[in-house]
């Protein structure tokens, strides 16, 4: 929560795409510490949050007693068909290994006439960091993300109807390269299938110089999150 500043901005915009008053059952996929699950609950829905991290769920349960929190994956949602009238997710689904399976799972649990509002980080994010690492001759270290087109194709192969997609760049800023790298690791983007050795002091210095030269705005280092906001309906 302490480092998820830009994530809060993105989630707030995604929540604003939903009605202020909700009814029926709502599902928050990748709920983390439950902040946005609680927001859905306060709008009137009977809300359930799911996450793969037990530590996140423990905090959520201690902080917010009203929503129900379940340990589960977006690729295997343990709910009945058509159980939810609203499905919400912000900044979580980009880590799923199969957009097609995620689309099928959401289609399964979303009721007829229900809506899904999803904010998903897509390919093109962290462009400044990737360019700086290349200039500094360091290997790529962030997890690849599917493109907007990949997600659109996955939704179109399900029973869901895609009624709106808006892709936006959200720019975070950091005072140092270490702060920036810490934020990337903190949102789960610092892992790949192949484990990379930690950066040496020399590597960090090279990366900081490259980043400063190509992307710095004054004393701040910008970092771009490219996010697609999808609205889906079950008809």
PDB file of C-alpha atoms in Angstrom:
ATOM      1  CA  UNK A   1       0.000   0.000   0.000  1.00  0.00           C
ATOM      2  CA  UNK A   2       2.791   2.433   0.859  1.00  0.00           C
ATOM      3  CA  UNK A   3       4.389   2.273  -2.608  1.00  0.00           C
ATOM      4  CA  UNK A   4       1.247   1.753  -4.682  1.00  0.00           C
ATOM      5  CA  UNK A   5       0.623   5.442  -5.400  1.00  0.00           C
ATOM      6  CA  UNK A   6       0.050   5.257  -9.149  1.00  0.00           C
ATOM      7  CA  UNK A   7      -1.889   2.018  -8.674  1.00  0.00           C
ATOM      8  CA  UNK A   8      -4.347   3.875  -6.442  1.00  0.00           C
ATOM      9  CA  UNK A   9      -4.879   6.506  -9.145  1.00  0.00           C
ATOM     10  CA  UNK A  10      -5.542   3.814 -11.761  1.00  0.00           C
ATOM     11  CA  UNK A  11      -7.930   1.882  -9.496  1.00  0.00           C
ATOM     12  CA  UNK A  12      -9.806   5.069  -8.611  1.00  0.00           C
ATOM     13  CA  UNK A  13     -10.392   5.783 -12.295  1.00  0.00           C
ATOM     14  CA  UNK A  14     -11.536   2.198 -12.873  1.00  0.00           C
ATOM     15  CA  UNK A  15     -13.968   2.438  -9.940  1.00  0.00           C
ATOM     16  CA  UNK A  16     -15.318   5.700 -11.358  1.00  0.00           C
ATOM     17  CA  UNK A  17     -16.270   3.773 -14.508  1.00  0.00           C
ATOM     18  CA  UNK A  18     -18.760   1.779 -12.418  1.00  0.00           C
ATOM     19  CA  UNK A  19     -22.093   3.084 -11.081  1.00  0.00           C
ATOM     20  CA  UNK A  20     -21.970   4.770  -7.673  1.00  0.00           C
ATOM     21  CA  UNK A  21     -24.723   2.421  -6.522  1.00  0.00           C
ATOM     22  CA  UNK A  22     -24.267  -1.321  -6.982  1.00  0.00           C
ATOM     23  CA  UNK A  23     -26.537  -4.254  -6.205  1.00  0.00           C
ATOM     24  CA  UNK A  24     -26.177  -8.010  -6.181  1.00  0.00           C
ATOM     25  CA  UNK A  25     -22.808  -9.736  -5.834  1.00  0.00           C
ATOM     26  CA  UNK A  26     -19.497  -8.130  -6.816  1.00  0.00           C
ATOM     27  CA  UNK A  27     -16.111  -9.802  -7.287  1.00  0.00           C
ATOM     28  CA  UNK A  28     -12.735  -8.045  -6.945  1.00  0.00           C
ATOM     29  CA  UNK A  29     -10.018 -10.087  -8.672  1.00  0.00           C
ATOM     30  CA  UNK A  30      -6.513  -9.466  -7.346  1.00  0.00           C
ATOM     31  CA  UNK A  31      -7.902  -7.616  -4.348  1.00  0.00           C
ATOM     32  CA  UNK A  32      -4.607  -7.234  -2.460  1.00  0.00           C
ATOM     33  CA  UNK A  33      -5.231  -5.663   0.942  1.00  0.00           C
ATOM     34  CA  UNK A  34      -8.935  -5.191   0.170  1.00  0.00           C
ATOM     35  CA  UNK A  35      -9.078  -1.403  -0.219  1.00  0.00           C
ATOM     36  CA  UNK A  36     -11.040  -1.521  -3.476  1.00  0.00           C
ATOM     37  CA  UNK A  37     -13.090  -4.522  -2.371  1.00  0.00           C
ATOM     38  CA  UNK A  38     -14.289  -2.356   0.492  1.00  0.00           C
ATOM     39  CA  UNK A  39     -15.075   0.476  -1.932  1.00  0.00           C
ATOM     40  CA  UNK A  40     -17.314  -1.885  -3.917  1.00  0.00           C
ATOM     41  CA  UNK A  41     -18.979  -2.999  -0.696  1.00  0.00           C
ATOM     42  CA  UNK A  42     -19.699   0.602   0.309  1.00  0.00           C
ATOM     43  CA  UNK A  43     -21.553   1.074  -2.985  1.00  0.00           C
ATOM     44  CA  UNK A  44     -24.083  -1.552  -1.898  1.00  0.00           C
ATOM     45  CA  UNK A  45     -22.801  -4.814  -3.363  1.00  0.00           C
ATOM     46  CA  UNK A  46     -22.303  -8.074  -1.514  1.00  0.00           C
ATOM     47  CA  UNK A  47     -18.592  -8.186  -2.232  1.00  0.00           C
ATOM     48  CA  UNK A  48     -15.971 -10.939  -2.474  1.00  0.00           C
ATOM     49  CA  UNK A  49     -12.249 -10.345  -2.976  1.00  0.00           C
ATOM     50  CA  UNK A  50      -9.832 -12.936  -4.324  1.00  0.00           C
ATOM     51  CA  UNK A  51      -6.035 -12.920  -4.368  1.00  0.00           C
ATOM     52  CA  UNK A  52      -3.216 -15.450  -4.688  1.00  0.00           C
ATOM     53  CA  UNK A  53      -1.242 -13.877  -1.814  1.00  0.00           C
ATOM     54  CA  UNK A  54      -2.269 -15.125   1.625  1.00  0.00           C
ATOM     55  CA  UNK A  55      -0.404 -12.265   3.302  1.00  0.00           C
ATOM     56  CA  UNK A  56      -2.484  -9.698   1.429  1.00  0.00           C
ATOM     57  CA  UNK A  57      -5.687 -11.515   2.354  1.00  0.00           C
ATOM     58  CA  UNK A  58      -4.734 -11.634   6.043  1.00  0.00           C
ATOM     59  CA  UNK A  59      -4.416  -7.852   6.086  1.00  0.00           C
ATOM     60  CA  UNK A  60      -7.682  -7.481   4.145  1.00  0.00           C
ATOM     61  CA  UNK A  61      -9.610  -9.662   6.600  1.00  0.00           C
ATOM     62  CA  UNK A  62      -8.239  -7.790   9.598  1.00  0.00           C
ATOM     63  CA  UNK A  63      -8.961  -4.373   8.092  1.00  0.00           C
ATOM     64  CA  UNK A  64     -12.324  -4.860   6.382  1.00  0.00           C
ATOM     65  CA  UNK A  65     -14.847  -7.196   8.064  1.00  0.00           C
ATOM     66  CA  UNK A  66     -17.711  -6.747   5.578  1.00  0.00           C
ATOM     67  CA  UNK A  67     -16.325  -8.251   2.332  1.00  0.00           C
ATOM     68  CA  UNK A  68     -15.603 -11.972   2.025  1.00  0.00           C
ATOM     69  CA  UNK A  69     -11.997 -12.774   1.060  1.00  0.00           C
ATOM     70  CA  UNK A  70     -10.958 -15.971  -0.733  1.00  0.00           C
ATOM     71  CA  UNK A  71      -7.544 -17.378  -1.619  1.00  0.00           C
ATOM     72  CA  UNK A  72      -7.809 -18.102  -5.352  1.00  0.00           C
ATOM     73  CA  UNK A  73      -6.341 -17.441  -8.781  1.00  0.00           C
ATOM     74  CA  UNK A  74      -7.934 -15.477 -11.612  1.00  0.00           C
ATOM     75  CA  UNK A  75      -7.354 -18.544 -13.782  1.00  0.00           C
ATOM     76  CA  UNK A  76      -9.354 -20.811 -11.486  1.00  0.00           C
ATOM     77  CA  UNK A  77     -12.165 -18.913  -9.823  1.00  0.00           C
ATOM     78  CA  UNK A  78     -13.925 -21.174  -7.267  1.00  0.00           C
ATOM     79  CA  UNK A  79     -17.419 -19.780  -7.754  1.00  0.00           C
ATOM     80  CA  UNK A  80     -20.684 -20.873  -9.299  1.00  0.00           C
ATOM     81  CA  UNK A  81     -21.598 -19.948 -12.853  1.00  0.00           C
ATOM     82  CA  UNK A  82     -23.302 -16.559 -13.065  1.00  0.00           C
ATOM     83  CA  UNK A  83     -22.695 -15.801  -9.377  1.00  0.00           C
ATOM     84  CA  UNK A  84     -21.643 -12.141  -9.793  1.00  0.00           C
ATOM     85  CA  UNK A  85     -23.418  -9.175 -11.307  1.00  0.00           C
ATOM     86  CA  UNK A  86     -20.213  -7.071 -11.188  1.00  0.00           C
ATOM     87  CA  UNK A  87     -16.601  -8.138 -11.707  1.00  0.00           C
ATOM     88  CA  UNK A  88     -13.827  -5.639 -10.982  1.00  0.00           C
ATOM     89  CA  UNK A  89     -10.056  -5.887 -11.245  1.00  0.00           C
ATOM     90  CA  UNK A  90      -7.313  -3.289 -11.246  1.00  0.00           C
ATOM     91  CA  UNK A  91      -3.614  -3.816 -11.923  1.00  0.00           C
ATOM     92  CA  UNK A  92      -3.590  -7.565 -11.288  1.00  0.00           C
ATOM     93  CA  UNK A  93      -4.548  -9.524 -14.384  1.00  0.00           C
ATOM     94  CA  UNK A  94      -1.390  -8.607 -16.328  1.00  0.00           C
ATOM     95  CA  UNK A  95       0.468 -11.238 -14.290  1.00  0.00           C
ATOM     96  CA  UNK A  96      -1.825 -14.084 -15.376  1.00  0.00           C
ATOM     97  CA  UNK A  97      -0.101 -16.510 -17.744  1.00  0.00           C
ATOM     98  CA  UNK A  98      -3.139 -16.938 -20.023  1.00  0.00           C
ATOM     99  CA  UNK A  99      -5.494 -14.063 -20.947  1.00  0.00           C
ATOM    100  CA  UNK A 100      -7.740 -16.609 -22.690  1.00  0.00           C
ATOM    101  CA  UNK A 101      -8.246 -18.608 -19.490  1.00  0.00           C
ATOM    102  CA  UNK A 102      -8.875 -15.420 -17.491  1.00  0.00           C
ATOM    103  CA  UNK A 103     -11.516 -14.348 -20.020  1.00  0.00           C
ATOM    104  CA  UNK A 104     -13.233 -17.725 -19.806  1.00  0.00           C
ATOM    105  CA  UNK A 105     -13.208 -17.621 -15.992  1.00  0.00           C
ATOM    106  CA  UNK A 106     -14.735 -14.135 -15.870  1.00  0.00           C
ATOM    107  CA  UNK A 107     -17.312 -15.186 -18.450  1.00  0.00           C
ATOM    108  CA  UNK A 108     -18.211 -18.172 -16.270  1.00  0.00           C
ATOM    109  CA  UNK A 109     -18.818 -16.251 -13.026  1.00  0.00           C
ATOM    110  CA  UNK A 110     -20.484 -13.152 -14.549  1.00  0.00           C
ATOM    111  CA  UNK A 111     -24.263 -13.301 -14.635  1.00  0.00           C
ATOM    112  CA  UNK A 112     -26.406 -12.478 -17.668  1.00  0.00           C
ATOM    113  CA  UNK A 113     -26.679  -8.701 -17.869  1.00  0.00           C
ATOM    114  CA  UNK A 114     -23.657  -8.323 -15.599  1.00  0.00           C
ATOM    115  CA  UNK A 115     -20.692  -6.035 -16.244  1.00  0.00           C
ATOM    116  CA  UNK A 116     -16.957  -6.350 -15.764  1.00  0.00           C
ATOM    117  CA  UNK A 117     -14.661  -3.345 -15.358  1.00  0.00           C
ATOM    118  CA  UNK A 118     -11.007  -4.306 -15.726  1.00  0.00           C
ATOM    119  CA  UNK A 119      -7.876  -2.130 -15.578  1.00  0.00           C
ATOM    120  CA  UNK A 120      -4.969  -4.160 -16.958  1.00  0.00           C
ATOM    121  CA  UNK A 121      -1.372  -3.028 -17.431  1.00  0.00           C
ATOM    122  CA  UNK A 122      -0.248  -3.876 -20.969  1.00  0.00           C
ATOM    123  CA  UNK A 123       2.789  -4.069 -23.199  1.00  0.00           C
ATOM    124  CA  UNK A 124       4.449  -0.657 -23.527  1.00  0.00           C
ATOM    125  CA  UNK A 125       4.672  -0.091 -19.774  1.00  0.00           C
ATOM    126  CA  UNK A 126       8.045   0.818 -18.213  1.00  0.00           C
ATOM    127  CA  UNK A 127       9.357   2.034 -21.578  1.00  0.00           C
ATOM    128  CA  UNK A 128      11.828   4.439 -19.948  1.00  0.00           C
ATOM    129  CA  UNK A 129      13.327   1.716 -17.753  1.00  0.00           C
ATOM    130  CA  UNK A 130      13.633  -0.729 -20.637  1.00  0.00           C
ATOM    131  CA  UNK A 131      15.383   1.872 -22.788  1.00  0.00           C
ATOM    132  CA  UNK A 132      17.755   2.877 -19.977  1.00  0.00           C
ATOM    133  CA  UNK A 133      18.676  -0.749 -19.270  1.00  0.00           C
ATOM    134  CA  UNK A 134      19.434  -1.263 -22.960  1.00  0.00           C
ATOM    135  CA  UNK A 135      21.657   1.817 -23.109  1.00  0.00           C
ATOM    136  CA  UNK A 136      23.417   0.718 -19.912  1.00  0.00           C
ATOM    137  CA  UNK A 137      23.917  -2.722 -21.517  1.00  0.00           C
ATOM    138  CA  UNK A 138      21.919  -4.519 -18.833  1.00  0.00           C
ATOM    139  CA  UNK A 139      19.632  -7.462 -19.568  1.00  0.00           C
ATOM    140  CA  UNK A 140      15.855  -7.029 -19.571  1.00  0.00           C
ATOM    141  CA  UNK A 141      14.496  -7.743 -16.096  1.00  0.00           C
ATOM    142  CA  UNK A 142      10.791  -6.957 -16.020  1.00  0.00           C
ATOM    143  CA  UNK A 143       8.035  -9.452 -16.654  1.00  0.00           C
ATOM    144  CA  UNK A 144       6.647  -9.305 -20.221  1.00  0.00           C
ATOM    145  CA  UNK A 145       3.003  -8.246 -20.385  1.00  0.00           C
ATOM    146  CA  UNK A 146       0.349  -9.120 -22.988  1.00  0.00           C
ATOM    147  CA  UNK A 147      -0.733  -6.372 -25.377  1.00  0.00           C
ATOM    148  CA  UNK A 148      -4.150  -4.746 -25.500  1.00  0.00           C
ATOM    149  CA  UNK A 149      -4.812  -6.674 -28.722  1.00  0.00           C
ATOM    150  CA  UNK A 150      -4.047  -9.974 -26.979  1.00  0.00           C
ATOM    151  CA  UNK A 151      -6.624  -9.179 -24.295  1.00  0.00           C
ATOM    152  CA  UNK A 152      -9.205  -8.051 -26.854  1.00  0.00           C
ATOM    153  CA  UNK A 153      -8.763 -11.321 -28.758  1.00  0.00           C
ATOM    154  CA  UNK A 154      -9.126 -13.310 -25.518  1.00  0.00           C
ATOM    155  CA  UNK A 155     -12.368 -11.549 -24.600  1.00  0.00           C
ATOM    156  CA  UNK A 156     -13.758 -11.957 -28.098  1.00  0.00           C
ATOM    157  CA  UNK A 157     -13.187 -15.715 -27.883  1.00  0.00           C
ATOM    158  CA  UNK A 158     -15.357 -15.877 -24.756  1.00  0.00           C
ATOM    159  CA  UNK A 159     -19.077 -15.165 -24.354  1.00  0.00           C
ATOM    160  CA  UNK A 160     -18.268 -11.678 -23.067  1.00  0.00           C
ATOM    161  CA  UNK A 161     -19.096  -8.629 -25.157  1.00  0.00           C
ATOM    162  CA  UNK A 162     -16.420  -5.928 -25.205  1.00  0.00           C
ATOM    163  CA  UNK A 163     -18.245  -2.596 -25.161  1.00  0.00           C
ATOM    164  CA  UNK A 164     -15.360  -0.221 -24.452  1.00  0.00           C
ATOM    165  CA  UNK A 165     -11.580  -0.169 -24.283  1.00  0.00           C
ATOM    166  CA  UNK A 166      -9.523   2.907 -23.448  1.00  0.00           C
ATOM    167  CA  UNK A 167      -5.741   2.686 -23.206  1.00  0.00           C
ATOM    168  CA  UNK A 168      -3.982   5.402 -21.209  1.00  0.00           C
ATOM    169  CA  UNK A 169      -0.480   6.164 -20.036  1.00  0.00           C
ATOM    170  CA  UNK A 170      -0.125   6.959 -16.340  1.00  0.00           C
ATOM    171  CA  UNK A 171       3.219   8.477 -15.375  1.00  0.00           C
ATOM    172  CA  UNK A 172       4.721   7.988 -11.933  1.00  0.00           C
ATOM    173  CA  UNK A 173       7.845   9.862 -10.851  1.00  0.00           C
ATOM    174  CA  UNK A 174      10.730   9.047  -8.540  1.00  0.00           C
ATOM    175  CA  UNK A 175      13.557  11.002  -6.963  1.00  0.00           C
ATOM    176  CA  UNK A 176      16.161   8.240  -7.437  1.00  0.00           C
ATOM    177  CA  UNK A 177      16.794   5.104  -9.449  1.00  0.00           C
ATOM    178  CA  UNK A 178      16.621   2.994  -6.282  1.00  0.00           C
ATOM    179  CA  UNK A 179      13.165   4.336  -5.439  1.00  0.00           C
ATOM    180  CA  UNK A 180      12.044   3.591  -8.989  1.00  0.00           C
ATOM    181  CA  UNK A 181      13.418   0.031  -8.956  1.00  0.00           C
ATOM    182  CA  UNK A 182      11.850  -0.599  -5.549  1.00  0.00           C
ATOM    183  CA  UNK A 183       8.452   0.487  -6.868  1.00  0.00           C
ATOM    184  CA  UNK A 184       8.714  -1.838  -9.874  1.00  0.00           C
ATOM    185  CA  UNK A 185       9.648  -4.786  -7.677  1.00  0.00           C
ATOM    186  CA  UNK A 186       6.864  -3.890  -5.262  1.00  0.00           C
ATOM    187  CA  UNK A 187       4.141  -4.250  -7.896  1.00  0.00           C
ATOM    188  CA  UNK A 188       5.423  -7.678  -8.915  1.00  0.00           C
ATOM    189  CA  UNK A 189       7.082  -6.694 -12.182  1.00  0.00           C
ATOM    190  CA  UNK A 190      10.658  -7.468 -11.226  1.00  0.00           C
ATOM    191  CA  UNK A 191      10.551 -11.185 -11.911  1.00  0.00           C
ATOM    192  CA  UNK A 192      10.974 -13.167 -15.114  1.00  0.00           C
ATOM    193  CA  UNK A 193      10.983 -16.840 -15.847  1.00  0.00           C
ATOM    194  CA  UNK A 194      14.785 -16.788 -15.757  1.00  0.00           C
ATOM    195  CA  UNK A 195      16.316 -15.559 -12.512  1.00  0.00           C
ATOM    196  CA  UNK A 196      18.684 -12.625 -13.030  1.00  0.00           C
ATOM    197  CA  UNK A 197      21.622 -11.768 -10.742  1.00  0.00           C
ATOM    198  CA  UNK A 198      21.144  -8.649  -8.596  1.00  0.00           C
ATOM    199  CA  UNK A 199      22.480  -5.365  -9.941  1.00  0.00           C
ATOM    200  CA  UNK A 200      25.924  -4.396  -8.728  1.00  0.00           C
ATOM    201  CA  UNK A 201      26.717  -0.870  -7.558  1.00  0.00           C
ATOM    202  CA  UNK A 202      28.383  -0.282 -10.894  1.00  0.00           C
ATOM    203  CA  UNK A 203      25.282  -1.494 -12.746  1.00  0.00           C
ATOM    204  CA  UNK A 204      23.046   0.796 -10.696  1.00  0.00           C
ATOM    205  CA  UNK A 205      25.309   3.769 -11.376  1.00  0.00           C
ATOM    206  CA  UNK A 206      25.273   3.033 -15.123  1.00  0.00           C
ATOM    207  CA  UNK A 207      21.505   2.638 -15.086  1.00  0.00           C
ATOM    208  CA  UNK A 208      21.011   5.872 -13.151  1.00  0.00           C
ATOM    209  CA  UNK A 209      23.180   7.800 -15.614  1.00  0.00           C
ATOM    210  CA  UNK A 210      21.394   6.339 -18.627  1.00  0.00           C
ATOM    211  CA  UNK A 211      17.960   7.048 -17.142  1.00  0.00           C
ATOM    212  CA  UNK A 212      18.928  10.602 -16.220  1.00  0.00           C
ATOM    213  CA  UNK A 213      20.246  11.281 -19.719  1.00  0.00           C
ATOM    214  CA  UNK A 214      17.261   9.970 -21.671  1.00  0.00           C
ATOM    215  CA  UNK A 215      14.201  10.458 -19.480  1.00  0.00           C
ATOM    216  CA  UNK A 216      14.733  12.747 -16.491  1.00  0.00           C
ATOM    217  CA  UNK A 217      12.438  15.725 -16.022  1.00  0.00           C
ATOM    218  CA  UNK A 218      14.437  18.034 -13.807  1.00  0.00           C
ATOM    219  CA  UNK A 219      15.426  15.959 -10.802  1.00  0.00           C
ATOM    220  CA  UNK A 220      12.575  13.458 -11.267  1.00  0.00           C
ATOM    221  CA  UNK A 221      12.711  10.109 -13.061  1.00  0.00           C
ATOM    222  CA  UNK A 222       9.389   9.318 -14.808  1.00  0.00           C
ATOM    223  CA  UNK A 223       8.026   5.786 -15.183  1.00  0.00           C
ATOM    224  CA  UNK A 224       5.097   5.060 -17.494  1.00  0.00           C
ATOM    225  CA  UNK A 225       2.354   2.539 -16.761  1.00  0.00           C
ATOM    226  CA  UNK A 226       0.298   1.780 -19.882  1.00  0.00           C
ATOM    227  CA  UNK A 227      -3.149   0.591 -18.827  1.00  0.00           C
ATOM    228  CA  UNK A 228      -6.147  -0.610 -20.811  1.00  0.00           C
ATOM    229  CA  UNK A 229      -9.557  -0.047 -19.217  1.00  0.00           C
ATOM    230  CA  UNK A 230     -11.952  -2.720 -20.494  1.00  0.00           C
ATOM    231  CA  UNK A 231     -15.732  -2.732 -20.089  1.00  0.00           C
ATOM    232  CA  UNK A 232     -17.321  -6.121 -20.705  1.00  0.00           C
ATOM    233  CA  UNK A 233     -20.906  -7.307 -20.557  1.00  0.00           C
ATOM    234  CA  UNK A 234     -22.499 -10.727 -20.337  1.00  0.00           C
ATOM    235  CA  UNK A 235     -25.453 -10.879 -22.723  1.00  0.00           C
TER     236      UNK A 235
END
